[in-house]
mmCIF file of C-alpha atoms in Angstrom:
data_model
loop_
_atom_site.group_PDB
_atom_site.id
_atom_site.type_symbol
_atom_site.label_atom_id
_atom_site.label_comp_id
_atom_site.label_asym_id
_atom_site.label_seq_id
_atom_site.Cartn_x
_atom_site.Cartn_y
_atom_site.Cartn_z
ATOM 1 C CA MET A 1 21.542 -152.914 115.362
ATOM 2 C CA LYS A 2 21.231 -149.752 117.449
ATOM 3 C CA LYS A 3 17.702 -148.404 117.666
ATOM 4 C CA PRO A 4 17.090 -144.661 117.792
ATOM 5 C CA GLU A 5 15.213 -143.244 120.731
ATOM 6 C CA LEU A 6 11.553 -142.529 119.975
ATOM 7 C CA LEU A 7 10.826 -139.061 121.400
ATOM 8 C CA VAL A 8 7.224 -137.827 121.507
ATOM 9 C CA THR A 9 5.439 -134.652 122.653
ATOM 10 C CA PRO A 10 2.596 -135.472 125.090
ATOM 11 C CA THR A 11 -0.400 -133.219 125.640
ATOM 12 C CA SER A 12 -0.861 -134.014 129.346
ATOM 13 C CA VAL A 13 0.462 -136.098 132.224
ATOM 14 C CA ALA A 14 -2.148 -138.789 131.541
ATOM 15 C CA HIS A 15 -1.045 -138.897 127.915
ATOM 16 C CA ILE A 16 2.504 -139.846 128.947
ATOM 17 C CA GLU A 17 1.179 -143.171 130.256
ATOM 18 C CA GLN A 18 -0.469 -143.886 126.902
ATOM 19 C CA LEU A 19 2.665 -142.950 124.975
ATOM 20 C CA ALA A 20 4.811 -145.174 127.163
ATOM 21 C CA GLN A 21 2.521 -148.096 126.450
ATOM 22 C CA ALA A 22 2.635 -147.205 122.750
ATOM 23 C CA GLY A 23 6.426 -147.497 122.726
ATOM 24 C CA ALA A 24 7.824 -144.021 123.333
ATOM 25 C CA ASN A 25 11.264 -143.955 124.968
ATOM 26 C CA ALA A 26 11.229 -140.256 125.873
ATOM 27 C CA VAL A 27 8.916 -137.255 126.102
ATOM 28 C CA ILE A 28 9.494 -133.526 125.919
ATOM 29 C CA ILE A 29 7.366 -131.310 128.152
ATOM 30 C CA GLY A 30 7.391 -127.802 129.580
ATOM 31 C CA GLU A 31 5.448 -124.576 129.808
ATOM 32 C CA GLN A 32 5.130 -121.851 127.223
ATOM 33 C CA ARG A 33 6.873 -119.326 129.467
ATOM 34 C CA TYR A 34 10.132 -121.166 128.826
ATOM 35 C CA GLY A 35 9.520 -123.533 125.902
ATOM 36 C CA LEU A 36 8.426 -123.173 122.299
ATOM 37 C CA ARG A 37 5.542 -124.897 120.515
ATOM 38 C CA LEU A 38 4.859 -127.735 122.933
ATOM 39 C CA ALA A 39 1.933 -130.092 122.436
ATOM 40 C CA GLY A 40 0.664 -129.367 125.947
ATOM 41 C CA GLU A 41 1.176 -127.038 128.885
ATOM 42 C CA PHE A 42 2.948 -128.547 131.913
ATOM 43 C CA SER A 43 3.039 -126.577 135.159
ATOM 44 C CA ARG A 44 5.630 -127.312 137.844
ATOM 45 C CA GLN A 45 3.216 -129.708 139.523
ATOM 46 C CA ASP A 46 2.638 -131.374 136.148
ATOM 47 C CA VAL A 47 6.398 -131.831 135.770
ATOM 48 C CA ILE A 48 6.513 -133.529 139.181
ATOM 49 C CA ASP A 49 3.601 -135.792 138.236
ATOM 50 C CA ALA A 50 5.101 -136.473 134.806
ATOM 51 C CA MET A 51 8.342 -137.631 136.394
ATOM 52 C CA HIS A 52 6.446 -140.157 138.543
ATOM 53 C CA VAL A 53 4.623 -141.581 135.527
ATOM 54 C CA ALA A 54 7.713 -141.607 133.316
ATOM 55 C CA ARG A 55 9.924 -143.292 135.887
ATOM 56 C CA LYS A 56 7.325 -146.025 136.342
ATOM 57 C CA HIS A 57 7.627 -146.857 132.653
ATOM 58 C CA GLY A 58 11.338 -146.170 132.167
ATOM 59 C CA VAL A 59 10.643 -143.152 129.942
ATOM 60 C CA ARG A 60 13.102 -140.247 129.818
ATOM 61 C CA VAL A 61 11.784 -136.733 130.405
ATOM 62 C CA TYR A 62 13.227 -133.685 128.649
ATOM 63 C CA VAL A 63 12.048 -130.184 129.546
ATOM 64 C CA ALA A 64 11.935 -127.414 126.949
ATOM 65 C CA MET A 65 13.646 -124.122 127.757
ATOM 66 C CA ASN A 66 14.222 -123.235 124.112
ATOM 67 C CA ALA A 67 12.441 -119.874 124.052
ATOM 68 C CA LEU A 68 14.335 -116.636 123.477
ATOM 69 C CA PHE A 69 14.776 -114.883 126.796
ATOM 70 C CA HIS A 70 14.747 -111.121 127.112
ATOM 71 C CA ASN A 71 16.160 -109.432 130.199
ATOM 72 C CA ASP A 72 12.831 -109.515 132.013
ATOM 73 C CA LYS A 73 12.954 -113.337 132.227
ATOM 74 C CA VAL A 74 16.663 -114.041 132.637
ATOM 75 C CA ASP A 75 16.633 -113.562 136.405
ATOM 76 C CA GLU A 76 14.005 -116.276 136.890
ATOM 77 C CA LEU A 77 15.831 -118.958 134.882
ATOM 78 C CA SER A 78 17.989 -120.095 137.802
ATOM 79 C CA ASP A 79 14.949 -120.873 139.939
ATOM 80 C CA TYR A 80 13.350 -122.958 137.164
ATOM 81 C CA VAL A 81 16.585 -124.806 136.362
ATOM 82 C CA ARG A 82 17.084 -125.528 140.053
ATOM 83 C CA PHE A 83 13.544 -126.922 140.214
ATOM 84 C CA LEU A 84 14.177 -129.183 137.204
ATOM 85 C CA ALA A 85 17.420 -130.402 138.743
ATOM 86 C CA GLU A 86 15.582 -131.275 141.949
ATOM 87 C CA GLN A 87 13.102 -133.340 139.928
ATOM 88 C CA GLN A 88 16.022 -135.072 138.199
ATOM 89 C CA VAL A 89 14.730 -134.531 134.687
ATOM 90 C CA ASP A 90 16.889 -136.218 132.068
ATOM 91 C CA ALA A 91 17.783 -133.126 130.042
ATOM 92 C CA ILE A 92 16.976 -129.492 129.365
ATOM 93 C CA VAL A 93 16.420 -128.425 125.753
ATOM 94 C CA PHE A 94 17.864 -124.959 125.124
ATOM 95 C CA GLY A 95 18.645 -122.498 122.371
ATOM 96 C CA ASP A 96 19.407 -119.272 124.197
ATOM 97 C CA PRO A 97 22.946 -119.188 125.712
ATOM 98 C CA ALA A 98 21.388 -117.668 128.853
ATOM 99 C CA VAL A 99 20.089 -121.144 129.707
ATOM 100 C CA LEU A 100 23.524 -122.679 129.194
ATOM 101 C CA MET A 101 25.131 -120.114 131.515
ATOM 102 C CA THR A 102 22.402 -120.629 134.124
ATOM 103 C CA VAL A 103 22.798 -124.412 134.079
ATOM 104 C CA ARG A 104 26.552 -124.034 134.527
ATOM 105 C CA GLU A 105 25.938 -121.977 137.642
ATOM 106 C CA VAL A 106 23.127 -123.848 139.411
ATOM 107 C CA ALA A 107 23.059 -127.391 137.946
ATOM 108 C CA PRO A 108 26.358 -128.191 136.179
ATOM 109 C CA HIS A 109 25.507 -131.899 136.126
ATOM 110 C CA MET A 110 22.361 -131.321 134.011
ATOM 111 C CA LYS A 111 22.341 -132.798 130.529
ATOM 112 C CA LEU A 112 21.668 -130.257 127.762
ATOM 113 C CA HIS A 113 20.203 -130.601 124.261
ATOM 114 C CA TRP A 114 21.001 -127.771 121.852
ATOM 115 C CA ASN A 115 17.964 -126.771 119.772
ATOM 116 C CA THR A 116 17.814 -123.450 117.952
ATOM 117 C CA GLU A 117 15.234 -124.799 115.460
ATOM 118 C CA THR A 118 16.913 -123.501 112.282
ATOM 119 C CA THR A 119 20.660 -123.047 112.803
ATOM 120 C CA ALA A 120 21.737 -126.626 113.538
ATOM 121 C CA THR A 121 22.642 -127.215 109.906
ATOM 122 C CA ASN A 122 26.239 -128.498 110.050
ATOM 123 C CA TRP A 123 28.393 -130.766 112.182
ATOM 124 C CA TYR A 124 30.827 -127.981 113.135
ATOM 125 C CA ALA A 125 28.068 -126.005 114.877
ATOM 126 C CA CYS A 126 26.838 -129.166 116.622
ATOM 127 C CA ASN A 127 30.319 -129.956 117.893
ATOM 128 C CA TYR A 128 30.905 -126.344 118.939
ATOM 129 C CA TRP A 129 27.915 -126.421 121.265
ATOM 130 C CA GLY A 130 28.968 -129.885 122.350
ATOM 131 C CA ARG A 131 32.241 -128.397 123.586
ATOM 132 C CA LYS A 132 30.194 -125.801 125.464
ATOM 133 C CA GLY A 133 28.276 -128.506 127.306
ATOM 134 C CA ALA A 134 25.494 -129.821 125.049
ATOM 135 C CA LYS A 135 25.187 -133.604 124.814
ATOM 136 C CA ARG A 136 22.770 -133.547 121.867
ATOM 137 C CA ALA A 137 22.031 -131.391 118.840
ATOM 138 C CA VAL A 138 18.513 -131.163 117.402
ATOM 139 C CA LEU A 139 18.918 -130.757 113.656
ATOM 140 C CA ALA A 140 17.065 -128.142 111.636
ATOM 141 C CA ARG A 141 14.102 -129.465 109.645
ATOM 142 C CA GLU A 142 15.412 -127.904 106.434
ATOM 143 C CA LEU A 143 18.133 -130.546 105.918
ATOM 144 C CA ASN A 144 17.964 -133.394 103.442
ATOM 145 C CA MET A 145 18.890 -137.018 104.107
ATOM 146 C CA GLU A 146 22.400 -136.720 102.704
ATOM 147 C CA GLU A 147 23.176 -133.709 104.884
ATOM 148 C CA ILE A 148 21.740 -135.370 107.998
ATOM 149 C CA ILE A 149 23.877 -138.465 107.535
ATOM 150 C CA ASP A 150 26.993 -136.380 106.855
ATOM 151 C CA ILE A 151 26.414 -134.463 110.097
ATOM 152 C CA LYS A 152 25.963 -137.703 112.033
ATOM 153 C CA ASN A 153 29.197 -139.115 110.588
ATOM 154 C CA HIS A 154 31.170 -136.117 111.907
ATOM 155 C CA ALA A 155 29.221 -135.291 115.072
ATOM 156 C CA GLU A 156 30.717 -135.661 118.540
ATOM 157 C CA VAL A 157 27.270 -135.297 120.144
ATOM 158 C CA GLU A 158 23.972 -137.161 119.896
ATOM 159 C CA ILE A 159 21.834 -136.223 116.889
ATOM 160 C CA GLU A 160 18.044 -135.817 116.988
ATOM 161 C CA VAL A 161 15.880 -135.644 113.852
ATOM 162 C CA GLN A 162 12.169 -134.939 113.518
ATOM 163 C CA VAL A 163 10.479 -137.693 111.518
ATOM 164 C CA HIS A 164 6.816 -136.759 111.919
ATOM 165 C CA GLY A 165 4.659 -133.688 112.436
ATOM 166 C CA MET A 166 4.496 -130.057 111.442
ATOM 167 C CA THR A 167 7.319 -127.544 111.191
ATOM 168 C CA CYS A 168 7.417 -123.927 112.294
ATOM 169 C CA MET A 169 7.834 -121.668 109.265
ATOM 170 C CA PHE A 170 7.707 -118.289 111.003
ATOM 171 C CA GLN A 171 7.742 -116.879 114.509
ATOM 172 C CA SER A 172 7.371 -113.293 115.642
ATOM 173 C CA LYS A 173 7.630 -112.095 119.216
ATOM 174 C CA ARG A 174 4.760 -109.727 118.404
ATOM 175 C CA SER A 175 1.097 -110.582 119.011
ATOM 176 C CA LEU A 176 0.152 -110.432 115.345
ATOM 177 C CA ILE A 177 -3.223 -112.155 115.685
ATOM 178 C CA GLY A 178 -4.244 -110.117 118.691
ATOM 179 C CA ASN A 179 -3.181 -106.912 116.943
ATOM 180 C CA TYR A 180 -5.167 -107.909 113.868
ATOM 181 C CA PHE A 181 -8.348 -108.496 115.857
ATOM 182 C CA GLU A 182 -7.802 -105.302 117.802
ATOM 183 C CA TYR A 183 -7.437 -103.418 114.525
ATOM 184 C CA GLN A 184 -10.811 -104.844 113.487
ATOM 185 C CA GLY A 185 -12.344 -103.608 116.723
ATOM 186 C CA LYS A 186 -12.540 -107.118 118.185
ATOM 187 C CA PHE A 187 -10.870 -108.694 121.203
ATOM 188 C CA MET A 188 -9.458 -112.184 121.538
ATOM 189 C CA GLU A 189 -7.460 -113.279 124.555
ATOM 190 C CA ILE A 190 -4.175 -115.093 124.028
ATOM 191 C CA GLN A 191 -5.412 -117.909 126.263
ATOM 192 C CA GLN A 192 -8.154 -118.599 123.744
ATOM 193 C CA MET A 193 -5.728 -118.673 120.847
ATOM 194 C CA LYS A 194 -3.092 -120.962 122.338
ATOM 195 C CA TYR A 195 -3.271 -124.345 120.592
ATOM 196 C CA ALA A 196 -6.366 -123.199 118.702
ATOM 197 C CA LYS A 197 -6.800 -125.812 115.992
ATOM 198 C CA GLY A 198 -9.113 -123.736 113.815
ATOM 199 C CA LEU A 199 -6.937 -120.734 112.970
ATOM 200 C CA PHE A 200 -5.299 -120.771 109.534
ATOM 201 C CA LEU A 201 -3.639 -118.488 107.040
ATOM 202 C CA TYR A 202 -4.988 -119.423 103.614
ATOM 203 C CA ASP A 203 -2.798 -119.141 100.516
ATOM 204 C CA LYS A 204 -5.221 -119.158 97.607
ATOM 205 C CA GLU A 205 -2.484 -119.401 94.976
ATOM 206 C CA ARG A 206 -1.009 -122.591 96.484
ATOM 207 C CA ASP A 207 -4.282 -123.750 98.066
ATOM 208 C CA ASN A 208 -2.447 -124.197 101.366
ATOM 209 C CA LYS A 209 -3.720 -123.687 104.906
ATOM 210 C CA TYR A 210 -1.030 -122.652 107.388
ATOM 211 C CA PRO A 211 -1.986 -123.261 111.043
ATOM 212 C CA ILE A 212 -1.325 -120.184 113.139
ATOM 213 C CA PHE A 213 -1.470 -119.648 116.888
ATOM 214 C CA GLU A 214 -0.354 -117.119 119.445
ATOM 215 C CA ASP A 215 1.062 -117.584 122.933
ATOM 216 C CA GLU A 216 3.379 -115.892 125.390
ATOM 217 C CA ASN A 217 6.267 -116.247 122.924
ATOM 218 C CA GLY A 218 4.434 -114.451 120.127
ATOM 219 C CA THR A 219 2.900 -115.659 116.876
ATOM 220 C CA HIS A 220 3.722 -118.992 115.249
ATOM 221 C CA ILE A 221 2.913 -119.943 111.652
ATOM 222 C CA MET A 222 3.258 -123.644 110.910
ATOM 223 C CA SER A 223 3.785 -125.681 107.756
ATOM 224 C CA PRO A 224 0.710 -126.666 105.704
ATOM 225 C CA ASN A 225 1.793 -130.321 105.646
ATOM 226 C CA ASP A 226 2.987 -132.873 108.193
ATOM 227 C CA ILE A 227 6.320 -134.611 107.731
ATOM 228 C CA CYS A 228 6.006 -138.393 107.588
ATOM 229 C CA ILE A 229 8.865 -140.721 106.688
ATOM 230 C CA ILE A 230 7.765 -143.898 108.412
ATOM 231 C CA ASP A 231 8.562 -145.739 105.171
ATOM 232 C CA GLU A 232 12.010 -144.138 104.720
ATOM 233 C CA LEU A 233 13.838 -144.913 107.959
ATOM 234 C CA GLU A 234 16.544 -147.247 106.650
ATOM 235 C CA ASP A 235 19.318 -144.753 105.911
ATOM 236 C CA MET A 236 19.032 -142.930 109.228
ATOM 237 C CA ILE A 237 18.878 -146.127 111.264
ATOM 238 C CA ASP A 238 21.922 -147.432 109.395
ATOM 239 C CA ALA A 239 23.664 -144.118 110.145
ATOM 240 C CA LYS A 240 22.813 -144.618 113.855
ATOM 241 C CA ILE A 241 20.849 -141.411 114.338
ATOM 242 C CA ASP A 242 20.307 -141.201 118.090
ATOM 243 C CA SER A 243 16.732 -139.921 118.343
ATOM 244 C CA PHE A 244 13.617 -139.734 116.167
ATOM 245 C CA LYS A 245 11.068 -137.139 117.201
ATOM 246 C CA ILE A 246 7.309 -137.178 116.641
ATOM 247 C CA ASP A 247 6.007 -133.628 117.055
ATOM 248 C CA GLY A 248 2.342 -133.650 118.014
ATOM 249 C CA VAL A 249 1.702 -129.927 118.343
ATOM 250 C CA LEU A 250 -1.879 -129.056 117.294
ATOM 251 C CA HIS A 251 -2.805 -132.747 117.033
ATOM 252 C CA GLU A 252 -5.231 -134.737 119.201
ATOM 253 C CA PRO A 253 -3.780 -137.109 121.849
ATOM 254 C CA ASP A 254 -5.307 -140.227 120.250
ATOM 255 C CA TYR A 255 -3.677 -139.358 116.931
ATOM 256 C CA ILE A 256 -0.251 -138.875 118.547
ATOM 257 C CA THR A 257 -0.578 -142.161 120.410
ATOM 258 C CA GLU A 258 -1.531 -144.127 117.302
ATOM 259 C CA VAL A 259 1.304 -142.593 115.273
ATOM 260 C CA THR A 260 3.711 -143.507 118.084
ATOM 261 C CA LYS A 261 2.556 -147.144 117.932
ATOM 262 C CA LEU A 262 3.137 -147.262 114.189
ATOM 263 C CA TYR A 263 6.606 -145.698 114.382
ATOM 264 C CA ARG A 264 7.495 -148.091 117.211
ATOM 265 C CA ARG A 265 6.626 -150.978 114.908
ATOM 266 C CA ALA A 266 8.554 -149.425 112.013
ATOM 267 C CA ILE A 267 11.701 -148.755 114.052
ATOM 268 C CA ASP A 268 11.749 -152.217 115.585
ATOM 269 C CA LEU A 269 11.295 -153.927 112.227
ATOM 270 C CA CYS A 270 13.815 -151.727 110.445
ATOM 271 C CA ALA A 271 16.472 -152.427 113.068
ATOM 272 C CA GLU A 272 15.744 -156.119 113.645
ATOM 273 C CA ASN A 273 14.133 -157.489 110.479
ATOM 274 C CA ARG A 274 14.825 -155.300 107.443
ATOM 275 C CA GLU A 275 13.088 -157.645 105.019
ATOM 276 C CA GLN A 276 9.884 -157.586 107.059
ATOM 277 C CA TYR A 277 10.106 -153.799 107.314
ATOM 278 C CA GLU A 278 10.280 -153.538 103.522
ATOM 279 C CA GLU A 279 7.141 -155.647 103.300
ATOM 280 C CA GLU A 280 5.171 -153.717 105.931
ATOM 281 C CA LYS A 281 6.286 -150.100 105.531
ATOM 282 C CA GLY A 282 3.732 -149.312 102.832
ATOM 283 C CA GLU A 283 0.946 -150.577 105.086
ATOM 284 C CA LEU A 284 2.288 -148.543 108.028
ATOM 285 C CA LEU A 285 2.205 -145.387 105.907
ATOM 286 C CA ALA A 286 -1.325 -146.213 104.742
ATOM 287 C CA ARG A 287 -2.490 -146.581 108.353
ATOM 288 C CA ILE A 288 -1.210 -143.104 109.172
ATOM 289 C CA GLU A 289 -2.816 -141.690 106.046
ATOM 290 C CA ALA A 290 -6.123 -143.230 107.179
ATOM 291 C CA ILE A 291 -6.130 -141.233 110.444
ATOM 292 C CA GLN A 292 -4.494 -138.076 109.103
ATOM 293 C CA PRO A 293 -6.691 -134.937 109.413
ATOM 294 C CA THR A 294 -7.973 -133.919 105.994
ATOM 295 C CA HIS A 295 -6.467 -130.432 106.278
ATOM 296 C CA ARG A 296 -2.994 -131.835 107.100
ATOM 297 C CA PRO A 297 -1.558 -133.618 104.013
ATOM 298 C CA LEU A 298 1.546 -135.757 104.518
ATOM 299 C CA ASP A 299 4.843 -135.202 102.735
ATOM 300 C CA THR A 300 8.540 -135.984 103.231
ATOM 301 C CA GLY A 301 9.565 -132.447 104.168
ATOM 302 C CA PHE A 302 13.102 -131.611 103.072
ATOM 303 C CA PHE A 303 14.446 -135.153 103.354
ATOM 304 C CA PHE A 304 14.644 -135.656 99.602
ATOM 305 C CA LYS A 305 15.090 -132.056 98.454
ATOM 306 C CA GLU A 306 18.181 -131.303 96.416
ATOM 307 C CA THR A 307 20.688 -128.965 98.042
ATOM 308 C CA VAL A 308 21.334 -125.835 95.977
ATOM 309 C CA TYR A 309 24.460 -123.830 96.746
#
């Protein structure tokens, strides 16, 4: 049975080696100037080093260029795309059509993954961008299992689904945290807030803590829970979903590595020995729960939500 790719977000070049040994097939890297909500910051030299490590282990490297680009950045996209083409990265992840147009001009051979975070909600949109040049569509996190499988059944492109980690609930291009501190007569540099693991919005009514951070792309408010469906992979593997993503943003490297090991075990069992998977999946979930940060409860996201029209 076909196994989905296991795609993980590393925090550093050294972390890629650990993830490869843990069973990751691909990693997504980049820098905040061009990519959104990455687990780590990768300069151009880091990309070069990451390619060396990844190639040694047969791991694919995708680079995020899925930010929204205003006119002040559009002119520099061609230089970055040309650099990525020279490094022979496996794909560029994009949302803004400016990236698509730039790739057509300077690196038409480059593989593209369409990821607009929230608008990949139907197979027609996936196929539309496939006709424009995308080889993969990254589905929105707000879809349930039935909708995901229906999209896969009609898709003419590869389909990627997030199976673990937090989800972005809100993004503003404005520096909301910085403005708040400035209003209070305080000062807090963006560099200090990027990937800060101790900043939360607290909802007293729901007793939820929403992680919040600020970077060059603005302010990001994340979900209070982490998705985890390590014990519910059967339907998507049977549907031949192409890629499962573990999103490690705001998590420690050791946690991401251990979760990768457990999903590697789950995917292999589910594809090769379904009976054994059924026996072990509860234990696999329990092992993740044992290392899960106390302020990050696990849930199944939208996978089993009922669609209301």
